[in-house]
Short mmCIF file of C-alpha atoms and ligand atoms in Angstrom, two decimals:
data_model
loop_
_atom_site.label_atom_id
_atom_site.label_comp_id
_atom_site.label_asym_id
_atom_site.label_seq_id
_atom_site.Cartn_x
_atom_site.Cartn_y
_atom_site.Cartn_z
CA MET A 1 28.88 8.21 27.21
CA GLU A 2 31.81 6.25 28.58
CA GLY A 3 34.98 6.91 26.60
CA ILE A 4 33.82 10.13 24.97
CA LYS A 5 37.14 11.74 25.93
CA ASP A 6 39.06 8.97 24.16
CA ILE A 7 36.81 9.34 21.13
CA LYS A 8 37.45 13.09 21.01
CA GLU A 9 41.17 12.32 21.12
CA LEU A 10 40.80 9.69 18.38
CA LEU A 11 38.95 12.18 16.18
CA SER A 12 41.43 15.00 16.80
CA LYS A 13 43.46 14.02 13.71
CA PRO A 14 42.15 13.08 10.24
CA LYS A 15 41.23 9.41 10.11
CA LEU A 16 39.93 6.86 7.65
CA ILE A 17 36.47 6.05 8.92
CA SER A 18 33.80 3.57 7.87
CA LEU A 19 30.18 3.75 8.93
CA ILE A 20 28.01 0.70 8.58
CA ALA A 21 24.38 -0.11 9.41
CA HIS A 22 22.19 -3.22 9.24
CA ARG A 23 21.07 -5.24 6.23
CA ASN A 24 17.94 -3.94 4.47
CA PRO A 25 18.69 -0.45 5.74
CA ASP A 26 15.73 1.72 6.73
CA GLY A 27 15.47 5.48 7.10
CA ASP A 28 17.17 5.43 10.48
CA ALA A 29 20.08 3.24 9.30
CA ILE A 30 20.75 5.32 6.20
CA GLY A 31 20.02 8.69 7.81
CA SER A 32 22.29 8.09 10.80
CA CYS A 33 25.23 6.93 8.66
CA LEU A 34 24.96 9.75 6.14
CA ALA A 35 24.56 12.46 8.77
CA LEU A 36 27.52 11.31 10.83
CA ALA A 37 29.67 10.71 7.73
CA LYS A 38 29.09 14.29 6.58
CA TYR A 39 29.84 15.61 10.05
CA LEU A 40 33.16 13.74 10.17
CA GLU A 41 34.18 14.98 6.74
CA LYS A 42 33.84 18.56 7.98
CA PHE A 43 36.77 17.80 10.29
CA GLY A 44 39.00 16.44 7.53
CA HIS A 45 38.23 12.77 8.05
CA THR A 46 37.61 10.46 5.12
CA SER A 47 34.33 8.67 5.63
CA ASN A 48 32.87 5.70 3.78
CA VAL A 49 29.29 4.62 4.29
CA ILE A 50 28.81 0.90 3.77
CA MET A 51 25.50 -0.98 3.70
CA PRO A 52 25.26 -4.77 3.55
CA SER A 53 22.41 -4.51 1.02
CA GLU A 54 20.71 -1.89 -1.13
CA HIS A 55 18.44 0.78 0.32
CA PRO A 56 14.81 1.36 -0.69
CA SER A 57 14.53 3.94 -3.46
CA VAL A 58 12.27 6.11 -1.28
CA PHE A 59 15.41 7.38 0.48
CA SER A 60 17.20 8.52 -2.67
CA TYR A 61 16.57 12.17 -1.73
CA LEU A 62 19.11 12.00 1.10
CA ALA A 63 22.40 13.78 0.48
CA GLY A 64 25.29 11.38 -0.03
CA VAL A 65 23.13 8.35 -0.74
CA ASN A 66 24.79 7.76 -4.13
CA GLU A 67 28.21 7.41 -2.53
CA ILE A 68 27.19 4.45 -0.36
CA SER A 69 29.15 1.21 -0.95
CA VAL A 70 26.81 -1.74 -1.10
CA TYR A 71 28.42 -4.99 0.02
CA ASP A 72 25.97 -7.11 -2.02
CA LEU A 73 27.09 -5.29 -5.18
CA ASN A 74 30.84 -5.22 -4.52
CA ARG A 75 32.00 -7.42 -1.69
CA GLU A 76 35.77 -6.93 -2.11
CA LEU A 77 35.51 -3.15 -2.02
CA ALA A 78 33.37 -3.09 1.13
CA ILE A 79 35.68 -5.52 2.92
CA GLU A 80 38.78 -3.58 1.84
CA LYS A 81 37.35 -0.32 3.15
CA LEU A 82 36.40 -1.86 6.48
CA GLU A 83 39.75 -3.58 6.94
CA LYS A 84 41.68 -0.38 6.24
CA SER A 85 39.61 1.86 8.51
CA ASP A 86 41.05 3.45 11.65
CA ILE A 87 37.55 3.76 13.09
CA ILE A 88 34.34 1.88 12.32
CA PHE A 89 30.99 3.29 13.40
CA CYS A 90 28.38 0.56 13.80
CA LEU A 91 25.04 2.33 13.58
CA ASP A 92 21.51 1.08 14.16
CA PHE A 93 22.48 -2.53 14.83
CA ASN A 94 23.75 -4.33 17.90
CA ALA A 95 24.53 -7.87 16.76
CA LEU A 96 26.92 -9.09 14.10
CA ASP A 97 24.32 -11.35 12.50
CA ARG A 98 22.47 -8.20 11.42
CA ILE A 99 25.20 -7.49 8.85
CA ASP A 100 25.33 -11.01 7.42
CA THR A 101 28.69 -12.31 6.31
CA LEU A 102 30.34 -8.97 7.12
CA GLY A 103 30.13 -9.98 10.79
CA PRO A 104 33.62 -11.52 10.97
CA THR A 105 35.11 -8.65 8.94
CA ILE A 106 33.91 -6.20 11.58
CA GLN A 107 34.80 -8.48 14.45
CA PHE A 108 38.43 -8.87 13.34
CA ALA A 109 38.96 -5.43 11.79
CA LYS A 110 41.84 -3.48 13.34
CA GLY A 111 39.93 -0.19 13.60
CA LYS A 112 38.30 1.04 16.80
CA LYS A 113 34.63 0.18 16.79
CA ILE A 114 32.03 2.61 18.07
CA MET A 115 28.45 1.38 18.37
CA ILE A 116 25.64 3.92 18.34
CA ASP A 117 22.34 2.08 18.63
CA HIS A 118 18.97 1.77 20.33
CA HIS A 119 18.17 -1.97 20.10
CA LEU A 120 17.82 -4.30 23.10
CA ASP A 121 20.66 -6.64 24.17
CA PRO A 122 23.78 -5.23 22.45
CA GLU A 123 26.57 -7.73 21.72
CA PRO A 124 30.00 -6.94 23.17
CA PHE A 125 31.99 -6.54 19.93
CA ALA A 126 32.65 -2.78 20.01
CA ASP A 127 35.23 -0.68 21.85
CA TYR A 128 32.83 2.16 22.70
CA TYR A 129 29.06 2.21 23.12
CA LEU A 130 26.40 4.81 22.87
CA SER A 131 23.56 2.37 23.41
CA ASP A 132 20.26 3.71 24.64
CA THR A 133 17.18 1.52 24.24
CA THR A 134 14.92 4.38 25.28
CA ALA A 135 16.03 6.47 22.30
CA SER A 136 13.55 6.81 19.46
CA SER A 137 16.15 6.19 16.83
CA THR A 138 19.83 5.97 16.07
CA CYS A 139 19.48 9.34 14.36
CA GLU A 140 18.46 10.86 17.70
CA LEU A 141 21.61 9.34 19.23
CA VAL A 142 23.81 10.62 16.40
CA TYR A 143 22.47 14.10 17.13
CA LYS A 144 23.29 13.65 20.83
CA PHE A 145 26.71 12.22 19.95
CA ILE A 146 27.47 15.34 17.91
CA GLU A 147 26.34 17.41 20.90
CA MET A 148 28.75 15.47 23.11
CA LEU A 149 31.53 16.28 20.66
CA ASP A 150 30.54 19.97 20.96
CA GLY A 151 29.91 20.06 17.22
CA LYS A 152 26.26 21.02 16.97
CA ASP A 153 27.08 24.16 15.02
CA LYS A 154 28.40 21.93 12.21
CA ILE A 155 24.97 20.39 11.57
CA ASP A 156 23.66 21.69 8.24
CA VAL A 157 20.30 21.29 6.52
CA GLU A 158 21.35 18.19 4.57
CA MET A 159 22.55 16.46 7.73
CA GLY A 160 19.39 17.63 9.46
CA GLU A 161 17.27 16.02 6.73
CA CYS A 162 19.09 12.75 7.30
CA ILE A 163 18.58 12.93 11.06
CA LEU A 164 14.94 13.95 10.90
CA THR A 165 14.27 11.20 8.35
CA GLY A 166 15.44 8.56 10.84
CA ILE A 167 13.41 10.11 13.64
CA ILE A 168 10.29 10.26 11.45
CA THR A 169 10.61 6.68 10.19
CA ASP A 170 11.50 5.07 13.53
CA THR A 171 8.74 6.88 15.41
CA GLY A 172 6.15 6.26 12.69
CA SER A 173 5.77 10.04 12.30
CA PHE A 174 5.99 10.84 16.00
CA LYS A 175 3.48 8.17 17.02
CA TYR A 176 5.67 5.95 19.19
CA ALA A 177 8.95 6.00 21.14
CA THR A 178 8.59 9.77 21.45
CA THR A 179 10.33 11.58 24.30
CA PRO A 180 10.83 15.26 25.08
CA ASP A 181 14.23 14.92 23.35
CA VAL A 182 12.58 13.78 20.12
CA TYR A 183 10.52 16.96 19.97
CA ARG A 184 13.46 19.08 21.10
CA ILE A 185 15.68 17.77 18.32
CA ALA A 186 12.91 17.99 15.73
CA SER A 187 12.30 21.56 16.82
CA GLU A 188 15.99 22.48 16.64
CA LEU A 189 16.22 20.95 13.16
CA LYS A 190 13.17 22.90 12.05
CA VAL A 191 14.76 26.11 13.34
CA LEU A 192 17.83 25.19 11.28
CA GLY A 193 15.66 25.11 8.17
CA VAL A 194 14.88 21.42 7.73
CA ASP A 195 11.57 21.05 5.89
CA ASP A 196 9.66 18.36 7.78
CA TYR A 197 6.65 18.56 5.44
CA LYS A 198 8.87 17.85 2.45
CA LEU A 199 10.37 14.83 4.23
CA GLN A 200 6.98 13.44 5.28
CA ASN A 201 5.84 13.77 1.68
CA PHE A 202 8.94 11.99 0.32
CA ILE A 203 8.62 9.19 2.85
CA PHE A 204 4.89 8.53 3.05
CA ASN A 205 3.41 9.75 -0.23
CA SER A 206 5.68 7.88 -2.54
CA LEU A 207 3.88 4.58 -3.17
CA THR A 208 3.44 3.25 -6.67
CA GLU A 209 -0.01 2.14 -7.79
CA LYS A 210 1.19 -1.46 -7.56
CA GLN A 211 2.25 -1.02 -3.94
CA LEU A 212 -1.10 0.44 -2.91
CA ARG A 213 -2.94 -2.41 -4.68
CA LEU A 214 -0.69 -4.87 -2.89
CA LEU A 215 -1.67 -3.29 0.43
CA GLY A 216 -5.33 -3.69 -0.51
CA HIS A 217 -4.77 -7.34 -1.41
CA ALA A 218 -2.86 -8.03 1.80
CA ILE A 219 -5.57 -6.55 4.00
CA ASN A 220 -8.53 -7.85 2.02
CA ASN A 221 -7.37 -11.36 1.23
CA ARG A 222 -4.43 -12.27 3.41
CA MET A 223 -5.40 -11.08 6.87
CA GLU A 224 -6.43 -13.22 9.82
CA ILE A 225 -7.37 -12.08 13.32
CA MET A 226 -6.91 -14.31 16.39
CA LYS A 227 -9.64 -12.49 18.31
CA GLU A 228 -9.10 -14.21 21.63
CA TYR A 229 -5.56 -12.87 21.93
CA GLY A 230 -5.89 -9.72 19.85
CA VAL A 231 -3.34 -10.95 17.35
CA GLY A 232 -3.52 -9.84 13.71
CA ILE A 233 -1.68 -11.77 11.01
CA VAL A 234 -0.96 -10.96 7.37
CA VAL A 235 0.76 -13.49 5.13
CA LEU A 236 2.14 -12.94 1.64
CA ASN A 237 3.07 -16.21 -0.05
CA LYS A 238 5.33 -16.90 -3.00
CA TYR A 239 2.41 -16.64 -5.45
CA ASP A 240 1.64 -13.15 -4.16
CA PHE A 241 5.29 -12.25 -4.68
CA GLU A 242 4.99 -13.41 -8.30
CA GLU A 243 1.61 -11.88 -9.04
CA TYR A 244 2.48 -8.47 -7.62
CA GLN A 245 6.14 -8.60 -8.71
CA ILE A 246 7.08 -7.69 -5.16
CA SER A 247 10.58 -6.32 -4.70
CA ARG A 248 12.55 -4.80 -1.84
CA GLY A 249 10.60 -2.14 0.00
CA ASP A 250 7.20 -2.96 -1.54
CA THR A 251 5.92 -4.55 1.67
CA GLU A 252 7.27 -1.84 3.98
CA GLY A 253 4.68 -0.60 6.45
CA ILE A 254 1.97 -3.18 5.73
CA VAL A 255 2.32 -4.71 9.20
CA ASN A 256 1.39 -1.43 10.88
CA TYR A 257 -2.10 -1.42 9.41
CA LEU A 258 -3.08 -4.35 11.62
CA LEU A 259 -2.59 -2.19 14.69
CA MET A 260 -5.31 0.14 13.45
CA ILE A 261 -7.85 -2.42 14.62
CA LYS A 262 -8.90 -1.42 18.12
CA ASP A 263 -8.60 -4.85 19.72
CA VAL A 264 -5.40 -5.91 17.98
CA GLN A 265 -2.45 -5.79 20.37
CA VAL A 266 0.03 -7.77 18.31
CA ALA A 267 0.61 -7.60 14.57
CA VAL A 268 2.59 -10.18 12.63
CA PHE A 269 3.51 -10.16 8.96
CA PHE A 270 4.96 -13.23 7.21
CA ARG A 271 6.67 -12.95 3.81
CA GLN A 272 7.57 -16.12 1.94
CA GLN A 273 10.83 -15.36 0.17
CA PRO A 274 12.74 -17.84 -2.00
CA SER A 275 14.76 -19.51 0.75
CA ILE A 276 13.48 -17.92 3.93
CA ILE A 277 10.35 -16.64 5.61
CA LYS A 278 10.79 -13.10 6.86
CA ILE A 279 8.65 -11.97 9.76
CA SER A 280 7.83 -8.55 11.17
CA PHE A 281 6.31 -8.14 14.63
CA ARG A 282 4.65 -5.05 16.07
CA SER A 283 2.74 -4.47 19.30
CA LYS A 284 0.98 -1.78 21.27
CA GLY A 285 1.93 -0.29 24.63
CA ASP A 286 3.12 -2.70 27.30
CA VAL A 287 2.83 -5.80 25.13
CA SER A 288 6.28 -6.92 23.96
CA VAL A 289 7.05 -8.91 20.82
CA GLN A 290 10.81 -8.92 21.30
CA GLU A 291 11.01 -12.14 23.34
CA LEU A 292 8.93 -14.20 20.92
CA ALA A 293 10.99 -12.92 17.96
CA ARG A 294 14.20 -13.72 19.81
CA ASP A 295 13.21 -17.13 21.21
CA HIS A 296 11.55 -18.65 18.15
CA PHE A 297 12.46 -16.67 15.05
CA ARG A 298 16.21 -15.87 15.33
CA GLY A 299 15.36 -12.22 15.68
CA GLY A 300 14.75 -9.39 18.07
CA GLY A 301 14.72 -5.63 17.95
CA HIS A 302 12.55 -3.54 20.21
CA LYS A 303 9.65 -4.15 22.58
CA ASN A 304 7.06 -2.86 20.10
CA ALA A 305 8.85 -3.57 16.81
CA SER A 306 10.87 -6.66 16.13
CA GLY A 307 11.85 -8.78 13.19
CA GLY A 308 12.95 -12.32 12.55
CA ALA A 309 13.11 -15.15 10.06
CA ALA A 310 12.49 -18.87 9.77
CA TYR A 311 13.27 -21.68 7.38
CA GLY A 312 10.72 -24.28 6.40
CA GLY A 313 7.22 -24.40 4.94
CA LEU A 314 5.06 -21.33 5.29
CA ASN A 315 2.22 -23.12 7.08
CA LYS A 316 4.59 -24.79 9.50
CA VAL A 317 6.16 -21.45 10.41
CA ILE A 318 2.75 -19.81 10.86
CA ASN A 319 1.62 -22.72 13.04
CA THR A 320 4.75 -22.44 15.18
CA PHE A 321 3.84 -18.83 15.76
CA LYS A 322 0.20 -19.58 16.57
CA GLU A 323 1.22 -22.32 19.02
CA GLN A 324 3.45 -19.85 20.85
CA VAL A 325 0.84 -17.09 21.08
CA PRO A 326 -0.61 -18.30 24.45
CA ASN A 327 2.92 -18.53 25.90
CA TYR A 328 3.71 -14.88 25.21
CA PHE A 329 0.44 -12.95 25.16
CA SER A 330 -2.55 -12.77 27.48
CA LYS A 331 -6.12 -13.38 26.45
CA LEU A 332 -8.09 -10.22 25.94
CA GLU A 333 -10.69 -9.44 28.54
CA ILE A 334 -13.85 -9.17 26.47
P1 LIG B 1 11.13 -4.84 10.41
O1 LIG B 1 9.95 -5.64 10.81
O2 LIG B 1 10.76 -3.46 10.01
O3 LIG B 1 11.99 -5.55 9.42
O4 LIG B 1 12.04 -4.70 11.70
C1 LIG B 1 11.53 -4.19 12.90
C2 LIG B 1 12.63 -4.11 13.92
O5 LIG B 1 13.13 -5.40 14.22
C3 LIG B 1 13.81 -3.28 13.49
O6 LIG B 1 14.12 -2.40 14.54
C4 LIG B 1 14.92 -4.23 13.27
O7 LIG B 1 16.11 -3.71 13.74
C5 LIG B 1 14.52 -5.48 14.04
N1 LIG B 1 14.80 -6.66 13.22
C6 LIG B 1 14.32 -6.92 11.99
N2 LIG B 1 14.76 -8.10 11.52
C7 LIG B 1 15.58 -8.60 12.49
C8 LIG B 1 16.37 -9.79 12.60
O8 LIG B 1 16.41 -10.65 11.72
N3 LIG B 1 17.09 -9.93 13.76
C9 LIG B 1 17.05 -9.01 14.76
N4 LIG B 1 17.78 -9.21 15.87
N5 LIG B 1 16.31 -7.89 14.69
C10 LIG B 1 15.60 -7.67 13.58
MN1 LIG B 2 16.57 2.35 14.21
#
């Protein structure tokens, strides 16, 4: 990593440090911030973890999660912490629009900004970058960052649980984006005493009855397959949101089920929220959804997992997507 010497120098005296991740934080966003925050505190730094919005309750088992400052709940406090910080770690995001209206606060904050991230096309707002789009997760990169700082012996079980959580969630339980390093780190964490079975159980066996029924409804009644292109679509409209009392996190993971169909190469999931339509994109293998998300839905992310959003009527947005399908994906050879 370029600048690692400067960073070591920066961290050689106690500092006031903020760590922030993207809106609607997932396991990787929360895990990477909490692990690194705990590491820094072991060296006498003061660390504040800030999230633009609340985290899904499934991650409440992570150590330190109750100390997170949520910008949506107390804007002044989050801004004050960021403005005062000597160093700001930007984790698991690469563009200022991923942290909403906190973008300008970060951009103009006096502290040194260090980005640790694995998304495509990072924006040039930070002072130092550990950006690796081949990494499974930001948690993997936080582990490697700690190795670069020669501090691996400071990783404890609680930090390990945070790191392994991000690796598990961003690889879909070691199904994609795996590399030898992913298994190496997972193995080292297991040697340390991190209970992977416990984490898998917390993360994947924690649905409520309502959430499982919602999944059934989505697949049974709201799924469409564009056979010619191998594109699977699930749509949840505002009536579904009312009927199932859908709240944050309830729709997590639904998009992935589409990929279980053999001939589906691209999965798309539309959610009609009060003022915006949120979209998740997933794909298999060499097929990329990142360009379509970026070009037409103000989004992006990774080759096989992207997100985006659109304003306007639900049908219009779905039709825009369908019209673009032939421009981004090839017909299946059947
Ligand atoms: P999800 O579909 O789970 O919300 O997001 C999948 C991936 O796409 C994540 O890696 C996330 O970082 C990225 N992503 C989600 N929403 C957006 C967005 O609005 N803009 C950009 N640039 N990336 C997004
Ligand atoms: Mn991530």
